[in-house]
CSV table of N, CA and C in Angstrom, one decimal:
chain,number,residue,atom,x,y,z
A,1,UNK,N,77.9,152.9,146.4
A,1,UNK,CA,77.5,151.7,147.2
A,1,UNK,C,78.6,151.6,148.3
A,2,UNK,N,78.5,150.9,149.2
A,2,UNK,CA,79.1,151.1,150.5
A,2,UNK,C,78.7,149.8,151.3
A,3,UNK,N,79.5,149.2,152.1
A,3,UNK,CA,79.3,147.6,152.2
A,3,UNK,C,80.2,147.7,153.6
A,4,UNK,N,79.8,147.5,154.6
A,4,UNK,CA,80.4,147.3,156.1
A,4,UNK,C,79.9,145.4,156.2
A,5,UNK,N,81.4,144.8,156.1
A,5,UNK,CA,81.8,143.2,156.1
A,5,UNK,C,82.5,142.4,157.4
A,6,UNK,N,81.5,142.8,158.2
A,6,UNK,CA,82.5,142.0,160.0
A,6,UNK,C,82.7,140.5,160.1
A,7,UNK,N,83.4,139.9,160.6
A,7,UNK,CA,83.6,138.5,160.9
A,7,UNK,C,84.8,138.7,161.5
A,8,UNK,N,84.9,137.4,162.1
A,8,UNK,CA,86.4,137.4,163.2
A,8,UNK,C,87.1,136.4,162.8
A,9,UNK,N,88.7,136.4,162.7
A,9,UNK,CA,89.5,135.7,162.5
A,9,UNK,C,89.2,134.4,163.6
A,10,UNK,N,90.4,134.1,163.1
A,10,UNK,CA,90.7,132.6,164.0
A,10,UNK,C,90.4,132.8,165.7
A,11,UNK,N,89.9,132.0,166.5
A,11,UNK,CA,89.4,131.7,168.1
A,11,UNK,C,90.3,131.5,168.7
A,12,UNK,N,91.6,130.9,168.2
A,12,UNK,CA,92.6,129.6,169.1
A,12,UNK,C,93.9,130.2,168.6
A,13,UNK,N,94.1,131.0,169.1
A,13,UNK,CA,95.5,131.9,168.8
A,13,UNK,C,96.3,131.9,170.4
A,14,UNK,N,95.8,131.7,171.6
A,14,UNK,CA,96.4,131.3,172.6
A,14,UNK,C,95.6,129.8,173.7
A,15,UNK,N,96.0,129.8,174.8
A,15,UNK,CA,95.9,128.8,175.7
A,15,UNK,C,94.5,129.8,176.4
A,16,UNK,N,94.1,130.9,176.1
A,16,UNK,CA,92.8,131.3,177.2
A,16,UNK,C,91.8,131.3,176.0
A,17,UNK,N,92.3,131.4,174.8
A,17,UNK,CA,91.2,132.1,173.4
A,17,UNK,C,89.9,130.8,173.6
A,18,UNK,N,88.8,131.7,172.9
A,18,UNK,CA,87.6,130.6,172.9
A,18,UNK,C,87.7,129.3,172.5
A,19,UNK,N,88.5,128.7,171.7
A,19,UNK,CA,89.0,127.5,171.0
A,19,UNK,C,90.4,126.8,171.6
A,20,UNK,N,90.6,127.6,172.1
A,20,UNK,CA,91.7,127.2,172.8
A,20,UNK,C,93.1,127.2,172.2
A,21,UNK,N,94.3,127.0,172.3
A,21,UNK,CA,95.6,127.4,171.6
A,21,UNK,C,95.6,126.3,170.2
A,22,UNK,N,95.6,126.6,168.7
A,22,UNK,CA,95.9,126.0,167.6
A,22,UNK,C,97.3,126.6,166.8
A,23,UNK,N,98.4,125.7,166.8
A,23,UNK,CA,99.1,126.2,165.8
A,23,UNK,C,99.2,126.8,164.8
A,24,UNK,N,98.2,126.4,163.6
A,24,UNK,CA,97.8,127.1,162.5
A,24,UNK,C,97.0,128.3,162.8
A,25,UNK,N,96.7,128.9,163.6
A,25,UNK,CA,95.8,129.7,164.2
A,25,UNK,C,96.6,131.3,163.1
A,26,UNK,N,98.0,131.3,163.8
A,26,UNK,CA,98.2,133.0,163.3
A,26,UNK,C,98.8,132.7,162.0
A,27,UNK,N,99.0,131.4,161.4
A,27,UNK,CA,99.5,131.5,160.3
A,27,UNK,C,98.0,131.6,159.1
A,28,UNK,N,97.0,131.3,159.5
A,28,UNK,CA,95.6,131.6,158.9
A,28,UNK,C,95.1,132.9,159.3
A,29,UNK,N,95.1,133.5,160.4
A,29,UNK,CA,95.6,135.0,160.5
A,29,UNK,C,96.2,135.9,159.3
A,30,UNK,N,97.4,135.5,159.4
A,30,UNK,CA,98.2,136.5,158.7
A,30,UNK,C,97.2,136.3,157.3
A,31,UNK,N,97.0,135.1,156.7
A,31,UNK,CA,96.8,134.6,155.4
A,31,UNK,C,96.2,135.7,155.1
A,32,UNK,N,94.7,135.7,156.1
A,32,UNK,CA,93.6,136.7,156.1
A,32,UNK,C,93.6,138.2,156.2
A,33,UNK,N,94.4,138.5,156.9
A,33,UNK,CA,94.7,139.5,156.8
A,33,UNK,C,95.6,140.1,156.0
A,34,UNK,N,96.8,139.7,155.3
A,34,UNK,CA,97.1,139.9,154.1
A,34,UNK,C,96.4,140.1,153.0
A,35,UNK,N,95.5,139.4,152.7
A,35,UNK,CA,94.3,139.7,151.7
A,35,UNK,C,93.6,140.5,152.0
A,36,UNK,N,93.4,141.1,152.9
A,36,UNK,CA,92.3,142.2,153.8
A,36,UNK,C,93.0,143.2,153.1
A,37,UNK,N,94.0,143.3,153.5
A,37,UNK,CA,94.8,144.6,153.8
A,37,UNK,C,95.4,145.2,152.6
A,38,UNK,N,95.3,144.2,151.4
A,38,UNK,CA,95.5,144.4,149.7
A,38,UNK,C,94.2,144.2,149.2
A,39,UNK,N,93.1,143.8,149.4
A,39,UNK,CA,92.0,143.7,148.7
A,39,UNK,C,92.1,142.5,147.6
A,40,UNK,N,92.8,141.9,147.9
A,40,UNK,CA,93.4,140.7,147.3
A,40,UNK,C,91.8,139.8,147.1
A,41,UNK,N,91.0,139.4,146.2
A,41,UNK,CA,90.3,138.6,146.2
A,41,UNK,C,90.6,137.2,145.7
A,42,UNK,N,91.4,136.8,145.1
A,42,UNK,CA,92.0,135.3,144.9
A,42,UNK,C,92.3,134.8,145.9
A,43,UNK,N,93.1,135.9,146.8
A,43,UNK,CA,93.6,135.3,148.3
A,43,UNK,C,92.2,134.9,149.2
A,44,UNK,N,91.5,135.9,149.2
A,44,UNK,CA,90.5,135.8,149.7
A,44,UNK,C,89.6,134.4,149.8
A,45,UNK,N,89.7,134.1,148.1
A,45,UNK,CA,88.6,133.3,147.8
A,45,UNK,C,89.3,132.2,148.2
A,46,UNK,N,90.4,131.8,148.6
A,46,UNK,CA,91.4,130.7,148.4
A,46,UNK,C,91.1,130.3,150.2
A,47,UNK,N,90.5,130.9,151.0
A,47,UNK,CA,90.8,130.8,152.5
A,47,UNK,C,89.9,129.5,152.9
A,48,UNK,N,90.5,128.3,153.2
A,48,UNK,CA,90.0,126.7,153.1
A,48,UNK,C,89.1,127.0,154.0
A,49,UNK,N,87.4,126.6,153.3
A,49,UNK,CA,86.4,126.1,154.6
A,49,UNK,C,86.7,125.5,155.9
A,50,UNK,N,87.0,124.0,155.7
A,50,UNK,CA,87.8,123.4,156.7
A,50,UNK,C,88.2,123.8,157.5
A,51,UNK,N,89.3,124.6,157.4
A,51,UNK,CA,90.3,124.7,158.1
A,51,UNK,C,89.3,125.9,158.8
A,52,UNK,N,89.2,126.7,158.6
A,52,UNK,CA,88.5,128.2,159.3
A,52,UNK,C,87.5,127.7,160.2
A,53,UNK,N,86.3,126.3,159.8
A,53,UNK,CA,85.9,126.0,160.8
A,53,UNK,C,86.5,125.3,161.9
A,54,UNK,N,88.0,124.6,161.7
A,54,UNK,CA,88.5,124.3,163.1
A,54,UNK,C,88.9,125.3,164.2
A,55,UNK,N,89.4,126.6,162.9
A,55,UNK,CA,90.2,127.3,163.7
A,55,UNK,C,88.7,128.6,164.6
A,56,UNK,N,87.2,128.2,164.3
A,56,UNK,CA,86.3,129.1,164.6
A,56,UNK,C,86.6,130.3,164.0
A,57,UNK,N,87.3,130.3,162.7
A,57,UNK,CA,87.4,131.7,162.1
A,57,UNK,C,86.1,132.3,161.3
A,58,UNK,N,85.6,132.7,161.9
A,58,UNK,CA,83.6,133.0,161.6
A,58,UNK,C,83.8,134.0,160.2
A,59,UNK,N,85.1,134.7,160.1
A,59,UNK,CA,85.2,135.5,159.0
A,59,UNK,C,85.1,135.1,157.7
A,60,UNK,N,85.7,134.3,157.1
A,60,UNK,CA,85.5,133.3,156.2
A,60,UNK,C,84.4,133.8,155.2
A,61,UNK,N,83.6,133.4,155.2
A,61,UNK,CA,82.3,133.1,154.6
A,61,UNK,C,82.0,134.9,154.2
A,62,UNK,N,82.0,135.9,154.8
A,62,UNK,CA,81.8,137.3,155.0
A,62,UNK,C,82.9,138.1,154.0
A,63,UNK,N,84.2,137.2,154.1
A,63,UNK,CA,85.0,137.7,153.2
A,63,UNK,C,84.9,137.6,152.1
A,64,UNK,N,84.6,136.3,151.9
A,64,UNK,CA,84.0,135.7,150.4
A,64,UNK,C,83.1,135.9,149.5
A,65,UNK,N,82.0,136.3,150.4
A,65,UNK,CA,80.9,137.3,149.9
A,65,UNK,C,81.9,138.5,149.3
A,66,UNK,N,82.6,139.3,150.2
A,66,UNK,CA,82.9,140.7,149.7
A,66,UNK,C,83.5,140.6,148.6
A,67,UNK,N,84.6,139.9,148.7
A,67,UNK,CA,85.0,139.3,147.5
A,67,UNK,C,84.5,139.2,146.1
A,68,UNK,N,83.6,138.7,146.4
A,68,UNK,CA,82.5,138.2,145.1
A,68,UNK,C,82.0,139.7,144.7
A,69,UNK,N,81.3,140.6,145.7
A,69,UNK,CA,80.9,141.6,145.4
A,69,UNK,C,81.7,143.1,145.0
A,70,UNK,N,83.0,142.7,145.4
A,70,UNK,CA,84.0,143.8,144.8
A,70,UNK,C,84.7,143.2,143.4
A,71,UNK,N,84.3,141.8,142.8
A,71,UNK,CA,84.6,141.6,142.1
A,71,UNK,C,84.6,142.5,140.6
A,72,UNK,N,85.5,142.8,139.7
A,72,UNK,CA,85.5,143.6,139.2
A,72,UNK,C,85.8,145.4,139.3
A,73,UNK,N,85.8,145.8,140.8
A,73,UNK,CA,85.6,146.8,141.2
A,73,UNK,C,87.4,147.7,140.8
A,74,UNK,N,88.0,147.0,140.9
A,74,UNK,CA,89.3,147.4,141.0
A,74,UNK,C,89.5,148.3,142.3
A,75,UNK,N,89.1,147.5,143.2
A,75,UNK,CA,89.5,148.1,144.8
A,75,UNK,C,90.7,148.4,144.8
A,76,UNK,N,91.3,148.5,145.7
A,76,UNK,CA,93.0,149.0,146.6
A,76,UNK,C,92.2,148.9,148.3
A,77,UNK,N,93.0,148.2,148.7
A,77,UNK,CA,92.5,147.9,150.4
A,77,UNK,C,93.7,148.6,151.0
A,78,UNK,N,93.4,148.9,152.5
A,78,UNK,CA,94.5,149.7,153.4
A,78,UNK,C,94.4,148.7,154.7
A,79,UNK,N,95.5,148.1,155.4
A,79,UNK,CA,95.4,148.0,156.3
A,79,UNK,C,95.4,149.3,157.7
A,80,UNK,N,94.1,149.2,158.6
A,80,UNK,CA,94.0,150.0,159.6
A,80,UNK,C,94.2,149.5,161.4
A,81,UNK,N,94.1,147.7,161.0
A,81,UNK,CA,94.2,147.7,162.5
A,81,UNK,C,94.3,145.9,162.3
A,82,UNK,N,95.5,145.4,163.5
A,82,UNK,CA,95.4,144.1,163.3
A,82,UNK,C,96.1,143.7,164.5
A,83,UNK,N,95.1,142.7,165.4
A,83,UNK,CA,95.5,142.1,166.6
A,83,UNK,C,94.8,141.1,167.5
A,84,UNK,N,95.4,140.3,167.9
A,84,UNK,CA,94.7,138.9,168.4
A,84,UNK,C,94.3,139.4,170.3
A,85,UNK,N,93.5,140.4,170.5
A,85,UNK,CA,93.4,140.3,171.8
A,85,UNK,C,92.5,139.4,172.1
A,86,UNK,N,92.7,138.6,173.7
A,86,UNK,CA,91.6,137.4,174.0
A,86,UNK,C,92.2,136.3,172.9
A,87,UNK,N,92.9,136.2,172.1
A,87,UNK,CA,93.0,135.1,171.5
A,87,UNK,C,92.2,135.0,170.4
A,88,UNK,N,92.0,136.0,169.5
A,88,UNK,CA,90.8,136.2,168.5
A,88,UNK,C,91.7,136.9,167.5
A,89,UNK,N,91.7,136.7,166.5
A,89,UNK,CA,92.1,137.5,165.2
A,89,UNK,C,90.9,138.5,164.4
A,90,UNK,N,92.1,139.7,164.7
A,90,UNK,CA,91.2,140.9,164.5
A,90,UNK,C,91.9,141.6,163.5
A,91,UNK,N,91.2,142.0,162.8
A,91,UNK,CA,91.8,142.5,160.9
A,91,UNK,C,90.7,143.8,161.0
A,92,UNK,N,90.9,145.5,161.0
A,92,UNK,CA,90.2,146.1,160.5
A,92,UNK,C,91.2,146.7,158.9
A,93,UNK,N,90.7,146.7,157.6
A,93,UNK,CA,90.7,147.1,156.9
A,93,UNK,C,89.5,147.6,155.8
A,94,UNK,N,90.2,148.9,155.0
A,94,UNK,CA,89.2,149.6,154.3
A,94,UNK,C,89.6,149.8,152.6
A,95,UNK,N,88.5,149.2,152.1
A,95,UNK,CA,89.1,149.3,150.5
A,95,UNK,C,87.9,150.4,149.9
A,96,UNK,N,88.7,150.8,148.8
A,96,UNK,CA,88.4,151.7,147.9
A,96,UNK,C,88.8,151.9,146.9
């Protein structure tokens, strides 16, 4: 089985991003992407509704699914790629 899971981090990581500049922006970033990049599902599951909809973090909900569905799997995640261009939080990682 094989599962491709897209969503976008946070929107408001600068003064041009779609949401415009939020403080908490990269520190909800990193959160997320920490958990990406370990396959961490506690971390995962732990990522505040709330908050992800102020920050327009659309990922959220997509991770949580995966989460749910690797549950049990005994993954290992790799981080492959992580960067806020345009002001958007961008996490590619691959578990297996």
């Amino acid at each position: 089985v094989a599962l491709l899971v897209m969503g976008d981090g946070s929107a408001c990581r600068t003064l041009k991003a779609p949401g415009y500049l939020d403080e908490r922006a990269e520190a909800f970033d990193a959160r997320a992407t920490e958990a990406l990049a370990a396959a961490d599902l506690a971390a995962l599951d732990a990522l505040d509704e709330t908050l992800a909809y102020e920050l327009k973090a659309a990922g959220r909900a997509p991770w949580q699914l995966l989460s749910g569905a690797a549950r049990g799997a005994g993954l290992g995640g790799r981080l492959l790629y992580e960067d806020a261009p345009y002001g958007v939080g961008y996490t590619v990682a691959a578990w297996s």
